[in-house]
Short mmCIF file of C-alpha atoms and ligand atoms in Angstrom, two decimals:
data_model
loop_
_atom_site.label_atom_id
_atom_site.label_comp_id
_atom_site.label_asym_id
_atom_site.label_seq_id
_atom_site.Cartn_x
_atom_site.Cartn_y
_atom_site.Cartn_z
CA MET A 608 -20.64 -17.94 -13.96
CA THR A 609 -17.66 -19.54 -12.26
CA ASP A 610 -14.99 -17.12 -13.40
CA LEU A 611 -16.33 -13.72 -12.33
CA HIS A 612 -13.17 -13.27 -10.27
CA ARG A 613 -11.10 -13.25 -13.45
CA LEU A 614 -12.73 -10.09 -14.81
CA SER A 615 -11.03 -6.70 -14.75
CA ILE A 616 -12.73 -3.69 -13.20
CA ARG A 617 -13.72 -2.43 -16.65
CA GLU A 618 -15.23 -5.82 -17.51
CA LEU A 619 -17.02 -5.96 -14.16
CA SER A 620 -18.41 -2.47 -14.67
CA GLU A 621 -19.66 -3.35 -18.17
CA GLY A 622 -21.07 -6.70 -17.03
CA LEU A 623 -23.03 -5.05 -14.23
CA LYS A 624 -24.31 -2.23 -16.46
CA THR A 625 -25.53 -4.65 -19.11
CA ALA A 626 -27.01 -6.99 -16.47
CA GLN A 627 -24.88 -9.98 -17.48
CA PHE A 628 -24.67 -10.62 -13.75
CA SER A 629 -25.85 -8.75 -10.68
CA SER A 630 -23.80 -7.25 -7.88
CA ARG A 631 -25.52 -9.75 -5.61
CA GLU A 632 -24.19 -12.68 -7.70
CA LEU A 633 -20.75 -11.13 -7.92
CA THR A 634 -20.62 -10.46 -4.18
CA GLU A 635 -21.82 -13.96 -3.32
CA HIS A 636 -19.18 -15.34 -5.66
CA TYR A 637 -16.43 -13.48 -3.81
CA LEU A 638 -17.83 -14.35 -0.36
CA LYS A 639 -17.85 -18.02 -1.34
CA ARG A 640 -14.23 -17.82 -2.51
CA ILE A 641 -13.24 -16.08 0.73
CA ALA A 642 -14.95 -18.78 2.81
CA GLN A 643 -13.20 -21.59 0.96
CA ILE A 644 -9.80 -20.17 0.02
CA ASP A 645 -8.99 -17.53 2.63
CA PRO A 646 -8.40 -20.06 5.44
CA LYS A 647 -5.22 -20.92 3.48
CA VAL A 648 -4.21 -17.31 2.77
CA LYS A 649 -5.52 -15.60 5.91
CA SER A 650 -5.84 -12.20 4.30
CA TYR A 651 -9.09 -11.10 5.97
CA VAL A 652 -9.29 -9.99 9.60
CA THR A 653 -13.04 -9.36 9.31
CA VAL A 654 -15.44 -10.46 6.58
CA THR A 655 -18.52 -8.25 6.41
CA ALA A 656 -20.79 -10.63 4.53
CA GLU A 657 -24.10 -9.23 5.73
CA GLN A 658 -23.20 -5.61 4.98
CA ALA A 659 -21.72 -6.64 1.63
CA LEU A 660 -24.94 -8.33 0.54
CA ALA A 661 -27.02 -5.33 1.62
CA GLU A 662 -24.68 -3.00 -0.29
CA ALA A 663 -24.88 -5.31 -3.31
CA ASN A 664 -28.68 -5.18 -3.26
CA ALA A 665 -28.58 -1.39 -3.08
CA ALA A 666 -26.12 -1.29 -5.99
CA ASP A 667 -28.35 -3.58 -8.04
CA ALA A 668 -31.28 -1.24 -7.44
CA ALA A 669 -29.19 1.76 -8.56
CA LEU A 670 -27.98 -0.17 -11.61
CA LYS A 671 -31.54 -1.02 -12.53
CA ALA A 672 -32.63 2.58 -12.10
CA GLY A 673 -29.78 3.61 -14.41
CA ASN A 674 -28.21 6.13 -12.02
CA ALA A 675 -25.25 4.09 -10.79
CA HIS A 676 -21.62 5.19 -10.58
CA ALA A 677 -19.15 3.37 -12.88
CA LEU A 678 -17.97 1.18 -9.99
CA ALA A 679 -21.35 0.55 -8.36
CA GLY A 680 -21.74 -3.05 -7.29
CA ILE A 681 -18.03 -3.94 -7.52
CA PRO A 682 -16.57 -5.48 -4.35
CA LEU A 683 -13.41 -4.32 -2.60
CA ALA A 684 -11.44 -4.95 0.58
CA HIS A 685 -10.15 -2.23 2.89
CA LYS A 686 -6.87 -2.37 4.77
CA ASP A 687 -7.78 -2.63 8.45
CA ILE A 688 -6.24 0.79 9.08
CA PHE A 689 -9.21 2.65 7.53
CA CYS A 690 -11.93 3.37 10.05
CA THR A 691 -15.25 1.76 9.20
CA GLN A 692 -18.35 2.84 11.07
CA GLY A 693 -19.90 -0.03 13.02
CA ILE A 694 -17.20 -2.51 11.92
CA LYS A 695 -14.07 -3.37 13.89
CA THR A 696 -10.88 -1.51 12.87
CA THR A 697 -7.84 -3.13 14.48
CA ALA A 698 -4.81 -1.70 12.63
CA GLY A 699 -3.37 -5.16 13.26
CA SER A 700 -3.04 -4.40 16.97
CA LYS A 701 -4.27 -6.00 20.15
CA MET A 702 -4.61 -2.40 21.31
CA LEU A 703 -7.58 -1.97 18.95
CA ASP A 704 -8.89 -5.53 19.03
CA ASN A 705 -12.33 -4.31 20.07
CA PHE A 706 -12.30 -0.83 18.51
CA ILE A 707 -15.42 0.09 16.57
CA SER A 708 -15.12 3.47 14.93
CA PRO A 709 -18.08 5.86 15.19
CA TYR A 710 -17.34 7.17 11.67
CA ASP A 711 -16.01 6.14 8.25
CA ALA A 712 -12.62 7.21 6.92
CA THR A 713 -13.04 9.51 3.91
CA VAL A 714 -11.67 6.79 1.62
CA VAL A 715 -14.29 4.37 2.95
CA ALA A 716 -17.07 6.96 2.69
CA LYS A 717 -16.10 7.73 -0.91
CA ALA A 718 -16.06 4.04 -1.81
CA LYS A 719 -19.52 3.63 -0.27
CA ALA A 720 -20.85 6.71 -2.07
CA ALA A 721 -19.67 5.24 -5.37
CA GLY A 722 -21.59 2.06 -4.60
CA LEU A 723 -18.56 -0.18 -4.08
CA VAL A 724 -19.32 -3.22 -1.94
CA THR A 725 -17.16 -3.77 1.17
CA LEU A 726 -16.17 -7.44 1.48
CA GLY A 727 -14.26 -6.83 4.68
CA LYS A 728 -11.09 -5.62 6.35
CA VAL A 729 -7.71 -7.12 5.54
CA ASN A 730 -4.59 -7.85 7.54
CA MET A 731 -1.55 -5.63 8.02
CA ASP A 732 1.52 -5.12 10.18
CA GLU A 733 0.59 -3.58 13.51
CA PHE A 734 -0.01 0.16 12.98
CA ALA A 735 1.56 -0.32 9.51
CA MET A 736 5.01 -0.87 10.97
CA GLY A 737 6.71 -3.67 9.09
CA SER A 738 7.41 -5.23 5.73
CA THR A 739 5.96 -8.74 6.09
CA SER A 740 2.53 -8.44 7.77
CA GLU A 741 3.89 -10.82 10.41
CA ASN A 742 3.71 -7.98 12.94
CA SER A 743 -0.08 -8.33 13.04
CA TYR A 744 -1.50 -9.54 16.35
CA VAL A 745 -3.86 -11.88 14.45
CA GLY A 746 -0.91 -13.67 12.86
CA ALA A 747 0.76 -13.93 9.48
CA THR A 748 -0.89 -13.77 6.05
CA SER A 749 0.42 -16.01 3.27
CA ASN A 750 1.72 -14.99 -0.11
CA PRO A 751 -0.66 -16.55 -2.68
CA TRP A 752 2.33 -17.42 -4.90
CA ALA A 753 3.95 -19.54 -2.16
CA LEU A 754 1.99 -20.05 1.02
CA ASP A 755 5.10 -20.41 3.19
CA HIS A 756 6.20 -16.90 2.16
CA VAL A 757 5.04 -13.49 3.35
CA PRO A 758 2.93 -11.22 1.12
CA GLY A 759 5.05 -8.22 2.16
CA GLY A 760 3.81 -5.39 4.28
CA SER A 761 2.44 -3.49 5.78
CA SER A 762 -0.52 -3.77 3.33
CA GLY A 763 0.06 -7.52 3.02
CA GLY A 764 -3.58 -8.51 3.49
CA SER A 765 -4.64 -6.17 0.68
CA ALA A 766 -2.02 -7.65 -1.66
CA ALA A 767 -2.74 -11.27 -0.73
CA ALA A 768 -6.52 -10.82 -1.08
CA VAL A 769 -6.20 -9.41 -4.61
CA ALA A 770 -3.48 -11.87 -5.69
CA ALA A 771 -5.63 -14.84 -4.56
CA ASP A 772 -8.71 -13.36 -6.27
CA LEU A 773 -10.45 -12.85 -2.95
CA ALA A 774 -11.16 -9.22 -3.89
CA PRO A 775 -10.81 -7.53 -7.29
CA ILE A 776 -9.29 -4.38 -5.77
CA ALA A 777 -8.17 -3.22 -2.34
CA THR A 778 -7.13 -0.09 -0.54
CA GLY A 779 -3.68 0.14 1.02
CA THR A 780 -1.53 2.74 2.72
CA ASP A 781 2.09 3.61 2.12
CA THR A 782 4.28 5.38 4.69
CA GLY A 783 7.57 3.96 3.48
CA GLY A 784 6.61 1.41 0.83
CA SER A 785 3.60 -0.41 2.23
CA ILE A 786 1.64 -0.32 -1.03
CA ARG A 787 4.54 -0.82 -3.45
CA GLN A 788 6.47 -3.57 -1.67
CA PRO A 789 3.52 -5.93 -1.05
CA ALA A 790 2.35 -5.25 -4.62
CA SER A 791 5.84 -6.26 -5.73
CA PHE A 792 5.90 -9.41 -3.55
CA CYS A 793 2.44 -10.48 -4.80
CA GLY A 794 2.72 -9.59 -8.50
CA LEU A 795 0.29 -6.66 -8.41
CA THR A 796 0.08 -3.06 -9.50
CA GLY A 797 0.00 -0.58 -6.62
CA LEU A 798 0.08 3.22 -6.64
CA LYS A 799 1.38 5.44 -3.85
CA PRO A 800 -0.07 8.86 -4.73
CA THR A 801 1.50 12.28 -4.15
CA TYR A 802 1.28 13.26 -0.46
CA GLY A 803 -2.02 15.10 -0.02
CA ARG A 804 -3.84 13.54 -3.00
CA VAL A 805 -5.86 11.00 -0.97
CA SER A 806 -7.44 12.02 2.33
CA ARG A 807 -5.89 10.67 5.52
CA PHE A 808 -9.04 11.38 7.52
CA GLY A 809 -9.99 8.25 9.42
CA MET A 810 -6.82 6.45 8.40
CA ILE A 811 -5.14 5.44 11.65
CA ALA A 812 -1.93 7.49 11.77
CA TYR A 813 1.54 5.97 11.74
CA ALA A 814 3.77 8.86 10.57
CA SER A 815 1.49 11.67 9.49
CA SER A 816 3.92 13.53 7.22
CA LEU A 817 4.55 10.32 5.24
CA ASP A 818 1.25 8.37 5.30
CA GLN A 819 -0.73 8.15 2.07
CA GLY A 820 -3.55 5.83 0.96
CA GLY A 821 -3.80 4.35 -2.50
CA PRO A 822 -5.11 1.56 -4.74
CA MET A 823 -3.82 -2.02 -5.07
CA ALA A 824 -5.03 -4.08 -8.02
CA ARG A 825 -4.01 -6.36 -10.85
CA SER A 826 -3.45 -3.66 -13.44
CA ALA A 827 -2.83 0.04 -13.83
CA GLU A 828 -6.27 0.33 -15.36
CA ASP A 829 -7.90 -1.22 -12.28
CA CYS A 830 -5.86 1.14 -10.07
CA ALA A 831 -7.04 4.10 -12.16
CA TYR A 832 -10.68 3.17 -11.55
CA LEU A 833 -10.15 3.07 -7.78
CA MET A 834 -8.12 6.31 -7.84
CA ASN A 835 -11.07 8.03 -9.51
CA VAL A 836 -13.11 7.15 -6.42
CA ILE A 837 -10.68 7.84 -3.58
CA ALA A 838 -8.59 10.84 -4.75
CA GLY A 839 -9.48 14.44 -4.04
CA HIS A 840 -9.39 17.29 -1.57
CA ASP A 841 -10.95 16.72 1.83
CA ALA A 842 -11.62 19.56 4.27
CA LYS A 843 -11.31 17.04 7.11
CA ASP A 844 -7.60 16.48 6.36
CA SER A 845 -5.56 19.66 6.71
CA THR A 846 -2.74 18.22 4.58
CA SER A 847 -5.06 17.26 1.76
CA ILE A 848 -4.33 19.43 -1.28
CA LYS A 849 -6.88 21.64 -3.04
CA LYS A 850 -6.13 20.64 -6.57
CA ASP A 851 -8.43 19.25 -9.24
CA VAL A 852 -8.25 15.50 -9.63
CA ASP A 853 -7.57 13.91 -12.98
CA ASP A 854 -9.94 11.44 -14.58
CA TYR A 855 -7.35 8.69 -14.21
CA VAL A 856 -9.26 6.26 -16.42
CA ALA A 857 -9.92 8.71 -19.26
CA ASN A 858 -6.29 9.82 -19.09
CA LEU A 859 -4.90 6.33 -19.68
CA ASN A 860 -3.30 6.51 -23.06
CA GLY A 861 -1.29 4.30 -25.31
CA THR A 862 1.40 6.87 -26.04
CA ALA A 863 2.91 7.59 -22.63
CA VAL A 864 6.11 5.64 -23.28
CA LYS A 865 7.23 7.08 -26.61
CA GLY A 866 9.99 9.61 -25.95
CA LEU A 867 9.67 9.15 -22.19
CA ARG A 868 12.93 9.87 -20.39
CA ILE A 869 13.46 7.26 -17.68
CA GLY A 870 16.21 7.99 -15.15
CA ILE A 871 18.24 5.01 -13.96
CA PRO A 872 19.98 5.93 -10.70
CA LYS A 873 23.49 4.44 -10.70
CA GLN A 874 23.45 4.11 -6.92
CA TYR A 875 20.25 2.04 -6.94
CA PHE A 876 21.64 -0.78 -9.02
CA ASN A 877 24.79 -1.10 -6.90
CA VAL A 878 23.01 -1.63 -3.60
CA ALA A 879 24.50 -4.51 -1.61
CA GLY A 880 21.77 -7.09 -1.15
CA LEU A 881 20.10 -6.46 -4.53
CA ASP A 882 19.10 -9.95 -5.64
CA ALA A 883 20.47 -10.99 -9.04
CA ASP A 884 17.09 -12.16 -10.36
CA VAL A 885 15.36 -8.97 -9.22
CA LYS A 886 18.04 -6.92 -10.94
CA ALA A 887 17.74 -8.98 -14.13
CA ARG A 888 13.93 -8.77 -14.31
CA VAL A 889 13.93 -5.03 -13.65
CA GLU A 890 16.57 -4.51 -16.33
CA GLU A 891 14.55 -6.61 -18.79
CA SER A 892 11.47 -4.51 -18.11
CA LEU A 893 13.46 -1.36 -18.78
CA LYS A 894 14.71 -2.87 -22.02
CA LYS A 895 11.11 -3.55 -22.98
CA LEU A 896 10.17 0.05 -22.21
CA GLU A 897 13.12 1.13 -24.35
CA GLU A 898 11.84 -0.99 -27.23
CA MET A 899 8.49 0.75 -26.75
CA GLY A 900 10.18 4.11 -27.30
CA ALA A 901 11.48 5.20 -23.90
CA ILE A 902 14.91 6.76 -23.51
CA LEU A 903 16.99 5.40 -20.63
CA VAL A 904 19.18 8.00 -18.96
CA GLU A 905 21.74 7.21 -16.27
CA ILE A 906 21.36 9.60 -13.31
CA ASP A 907 22.84 10.18 -9.87
CA LEU A 908 20.85 10.14 -6.66
CA ASN A 909 23.62 10.90 -4.23
CA MET A 910 21.57 10.74 -1.05
CA THR A 911 20.74 7.03 -1.39
CA GLU A 912 22.72 5.99 1.67
CA ALA A 913 20.79 8.43 3.84
CA TYR A 914 17.32 7.02 3.04
CA VAL A 915 17.13 4.28 5.66
CA PRO A 916 18.57 6.21 8.64
CA THR A 917 16.54 9.34 7.83
CA TYR A 918 13.24 7.48 7.53
CA TYR A 919 13.90 5.35 10.59
CA LEU A 920 14.28 8.52 12.68
CA ILE A 921 11.42 10.55 11.29
CA ALA A 922 8.82 7.77 11.06
CA PRO A 923 9.35 6.49 14.63
CA ALA A 924 9.45 10.08 15.96
CA GLU A 925 6.04 10.80 14.45
CA ALA A 926 4.77 7.38 15.52
CA SER A 927 5.81 7.94 19.13
CA SER A 928 3.72 11.09 19.13
CA ASN A 929 0.74 9.62 17.24
CA LEU A 930 0.58 6.50 19.37
CA SER A 931 0.59 8.41 22.66
CA ARG A 932 -3.21 8.56 22.35
CA PHE A 933 -3.44 4.84 23.06
CA ASP A 934 -3.27 5.18 26.82
CA GLY A 935 -5.78 2.60 28.05
CA VAL A 936 -8.23 5.39 28.85
CA ARG A 937 -9.60 6.69 25.58
CA TYR A 938 -9.24 3.82 23.12
CA GLY A 939 -9.00 0.11 22.97
CA TYR A 940 -7.12 -2.21 25.24
CA ARG A 941 -6.99 -1.59 29.00
CA CYS A 942 -4.99 -3.76 31.41
CA GLU A 943 -6.70 -5.66 34.23
CA ASN A 944 -6.84 -4.21 37.75
CA PRO A 945 -4.48 -1.23 37.49
CA VAL A 946 -3.24 -0.09 40.90
CA ASP A 947 -2.91 3.57 39.87
CA LEU A 948 -2.86 5.79 36.78
CA MET A 949 0.81 5.17 35.94
CA ASP A 950 0.27 1.44 36.21
CA LEU A 951 -2.76 1.75 33.91
CA TYR A 952 -0.72 3.59 31.25
CA LYS A 953 2.31 1.37 31.52
CA ARG A 954 0.63 -2.00 31.50
CA SER A 955 -2.04 -1.08 28.94
CA ARG A 956 0.68 0.04 26.55
CA SER A 957 3.13 -2.78 27.18
CA GLU A 958 0.40 -5.42 26.97
CA GLY A 959 -1.46 -3.78 24.07
CA PHE A 960 1.44 -3.01 21.70
CA GLY A 961 3.62 -5.63 19.99
CA ALA A 962 7.42 -5.69 20.05
CA GLU A 963 8.07 -3.76 16.82
CA VAL A 964 5.67 -0.98 17.77
CA GLN A 965 7.30 -0.67 21.19
CA ARG A 966 10.75 -0.56 19.55
CA ARG A 967 9.65 2.32 17.32
CA ILE A 968 8.04 4.23 20.19
CA LEU A 969 11.31 3.94 22.10
CA ILE A 970 13.44 5.07 19.13
CA GLY A 971 11.06 7.93 18.37
CA THR A 972 10.81 9.12 21.95
CA TYR A 973 14.60 9.06 22.20
CA ALA A 974 15.03 11.04 18.98
CA LEU A 975 12.54 13.67 20.19
CA SER A 976 13.87 13.96 23.74
CA ALA A 977 15.35 17.31 24.76
CA GLY A 978 19.02 16.32 24.74
CA TYR A 979 18.93 14.53 21.37
CA TYR A 980 16.31 16.49 19.40
CA ASP A 981 18.83 18.60 17.45
CA ALA A 982 21.30 15.79 16.92
CA TYR A 983 18.73 13.35 15.53
CA TYR A 984 15.30 14.73 14.68
CA VAL A 985 16.33 18.14 13.39
CA LYS A 986 19.26 16.64 11.52
CA ALA A 987 16.98 14.06 9.90
CA GLN A 988 14.60 16.83 8.78
CA LYS A 989 17.50 18.64 7.11
CA VAL A 990 18.60 15.47 5.35
CA ARG A 991 15.00 14.89 4.31
CA ARG A 992 15.07 18.22 2.48
CA LEU A 993 18.31 17.25 0.71
CA ILE A 994 16.74 13.97 -0.40
CA GLN A 995 13.79 15.88 -1.85
CA GLN A 996 16.14 18.29 -3.65
CA ASP A 997 18.08 15.37 -5.08
CA PHE A 998 14.88 14.13 -6.73
CA LEU A 999 13.82 17.56 -7.97
CA LYS A 1000 17.23 18.01 -9.57
CA ALA A 1001 16.88 14.63 -11.27
CA PHE A 1002 13.43 15.55 -12.60
CA GLU A 1003 14.98 18.51 -14.47
CA ASN A 1004 16.49 15.94 -16.81
CA VAL A 1005 14.14 12.94 -16.72
CA ASP A 1006 10.37 12.35 -16.59
CA VAL A 1007 10.34 9.38 -14.24
CA ILE A 1008 12.88 7.38 -12.23
CA ALA A 1009 13.11 3.59 -12.31
CA ALA A 1010 14.08 1.31 -9.43
CA PRO A 1011 13.25 -2.08 -8.06
CA SER A 1012 10.45 -1.84 -5.45
CA ALA A 1013 12.43 -4.11 -3.16
CA PRO A 1014 15.93 -5.63 -3.29
CA THR A 1015 14.55 -9.17 -2.94
CA THR A 1016 11.42 -11.17 -3.60
CA ALA A 1017 9.14 -12.30 -0.74
CA TYR A 1018 10.79 -13.65 2.43
CA LYS A 1019 9.84 -16.93 4.03
CA ILE A 1020 7.34 -16.68 6.89
CA GLY A 1021 9.33 -16.77 10.14
CA ALA A 1022 12.63 -15.82 8.44
CA ASN A 1023 13.11 -13.65 11.49
CA LEU A 1024 15.36 -10.98 10.02
CA SER A 1025 16.90 -8.59 12.52
CA PRO A 1026 15.28 -5.14 12.63
CA THR A 1027 18.19 -3.59 10.74
CA GLU A 1028 18.12 -6.27 8.03
CA MET A 1029 14.39 -5.70 7.70
CA TYR A 1030 14.79 -1.92 7.49
CA LEU A 1031 17.43 -2.24 4.75
CA GLY A 1032 14.82 -4.06 2.65
CA ASP A 1033 12.95 -0.72 2.44
CA ILE A 1034 15.86 1.06 0.72
CA TYR A 1035 14.00 1.62 -2.59
CA THR A 1036 10.69 2.87 -1.25
CA LEU A 1037 11.39 5.18 1.72
CA ALA A 1038 12.73 8.23 -0.13
CA VAL A 1039 9.53 8.60 -2.14
CA ASN A 1040 7.58 9.18 1.09
CA LEU A 1041 10.26 11.47 2.53
CA ALA A 1042 9.93 13.61 -0.62
CA GLY A 1043 6.12 13.23 -0.87
CA LEU A 1044 6.35 11.96 -4.45
CA PRO A 1045 4.04 9.47 -6.25
CA ALA A 1046 5.35 6.06 -7.32
CA ILE A 1047 3.94 2.87 -8.77
CA ASN A 1048 4.86 -0.81 -8.68
CA ALA A 1049 4.29 -2.98 -11.74
CA PRO A 1050 4.87 -6.75 -11.90
CA VAL A 1051 7.69 -7.58 -14.36
CA GLY A 1052 8.35 -11.30 -14.00
CA PHE A 1053 9.51 -13.94 -11.54
CA ASP A 1054 12.66 -15.09 -9.80
CA LYS A 1055 14.08 -18.64 -9.90
CA ASP A 1056 11.60 -19.71 -7.19
CA SER A 1057 8.63 -18.39 -9.21
CA LEU A 1058 8.10 -15.44 -6.85
CA PRO A 1059 7.03 -12.12 -8.42
CA VAL A 1060 9.44 -9.23 -9.07
CA GLY A 1061 8.31 -5.60 -9.26
CA LEU A 1062 9.50 -2.51 -11.13
CA GLN A 1063 9.01 0.81 -9.38
CA LEU A 1064 8.53 4.03 -11.31
CA ILE A 1065 8.83 7.26 -9.35
CA GLY A 1066 7.18 10.35 -10.80
CA ASN A 1067 7.28 14.07 -10.13
CA TYR A 1068 4.51 15.61 -8.01
CA TRP A 1069 0.96 15.00 -9.35
CA SER A 1070 2.13 12.64 -12.08
CA GLU A 1071 -0.29 9.87 -11.11
CA SER A 1072 -1.94 9.88 -14.54
CA GLN A 1073 1.44 9.63 -16.22
CA LEU A 1074 2.61 6.74 -14.01
CA LEU A 1075 -0.65 4.86 -14.54
CA SER A 1076 -0.45 5.44 -18.30
CA ILE A 1077 3.13 4.21 -18.58
CA VAL A 1078 2.32 1.01 -16.72
CA HIS A 1079 -0.95 0.64 -18.65
CA GLN A 1080 0.91 0.79 -21.94
CA TYR A 1081 3.55 -1.64 -20.63
CA GLN A 1082 0.75 -4.00 -19.57
CA GLN A 1083 -0.84 -3.81 -23.01
CA ASN A 1084 2.46 -5.09 -24.39
CA THR A 1085 3.25 -7.73 -21.74
CA ASP A 1086 1.26 -10.24 -19.71
CA TRP A 1087 2.93 -10.34 -16.27
CA HIS A 1088 -0.09 -8.66 -14.67
CA ILE A 1089 -2.42 -11.35 -16.03
CA LYS A 1090 -0.53 -14.29 -14.50
CA ARG A 1091 -2.37 -15.94 -11.62
CA ALA A 1092 -1.03 -17.78 -8.58
CA ALA A 1093 -2.19 -21.41 -8.50
CA ILE A 1094 -4.43 -20.71 -5.52
CA ALA A 1095 -6.26 -18.01 -7.48
CA GLU A 1096 -7.07 -20.62 -10.13
CA GLU A 1097 -8.96 -22.70 -7.57
CA ASN A 1098 -12.70 -22.50 -7.96
CA ALA A 1099 -14.84 -22.17 -4.91
N1 LIG B 1414 8.37 -1.09 6.06
C1 LIG B 1414 8.28 0.30 6.41
C2 LIG B 1414 8.13 0.43 7.91
O1 LIG B 1414 8.13 -0.55 8.56
C3 LIG B 1414 7.15 0.98 5.69
C4 LIG B 1414 5.82 0.69 6.26
C5 LIG B 1414 4.71 1.49 5.64
O2 LIG B 1414 4.84 2.01 4.54
N2 LIG B 1414 3.63 1.60 6.37
O3 LIG B 1414 8.00 1.48 8.43
#
């Protein structure tokens, strides 16, 4: 079969169960595509062909024995921020260029236990700091829709791999938009779960109070399948929540939109820098949802202007603390011939970290320093609470909140935006992490340059099933999620 990469997760699962093809054939099919097409996309940092084939054989045996999990034998790619035992985990950093974790992240362990086949590790901005994936020390990844454009970030490798059909599903992480924005730039569906729903154990920390892993895929249904595997309480992550998980696949229903109250924040659609095509496509998608029975309600989110400054204090502050462990002694990169301990620290860190990471460590250290702690860090925490309250107030009147995922479509590689311009591009995603809420990106069309546009739906806590169902129903009535980039149509 030459078109195995066109099948959805449900179709793959059925095909494997009924022995229309084996996991071995499916895995070889994907490995062949990666070998031939990925040199143009550059989504993979590490391809784990040998392990993948061994896992595929094991899945085939389980399938034959009739005791396989629903996803057994289906390949996936992991963002290179999830620790994988025996396989390099770089987090996109020279600092971890030779880091081999002695254990699996919980997300990776759960995927393995379900019989999913690991194709490899995919590219990302260094330590998940960025919005283009250009901050990776291995270099830029291309957007499958236009190879001279970025796939977004920080989970840009995950998005590019799925959009080029080099993996059917991928894991990503989202600290301030890193699942939703690359999903938007690459025409995919991506879910950022409620904080605490997916274990952070073994996920290299950027900003611990904001970080959350989640699925990236073509459709809400595919995301639901992966959520069923990765969600759940984990005793190894103290911020993981003890709450039963939904069966996200069984919960998908065709009636989520009827009577749904969708809040449209006035402030969001007046943001300077909101691209006219993005605005138009998002509005068209809302119109479609209205035709399907949703009720659009104009709302106020008065804290909008505070999102970017608040996030860009809190996230760097936490990062400066988290990244202090990379000292040239315990992990990763160590400078040559240090003259003394201070020299070892200084040079290992200035040679091992890239420019954006160093910028954030400096900002974060400044915000946490004794003289400025109250003025910046404490103040930002207070504003964070107000942002959360703003959302909770809105949810008294609406079920979900609609927004673009990003004010623009994908940037050109090398566009070289200033840090502040880049940070302003995160305006629509940051608040969700500050409040710990779940949100989803769904593809809703293209701009004049044929680059994908995404709609973001923000839900109340634990509304993952609802968000997936709304997008599922939208996708049953539209075909944006089925459209393929030209490069994905290439046969290996
Ligand atoms: N672009 C944002 C940042 O650079 C968000 C990144 C993320 O979610 N990991 O911090």
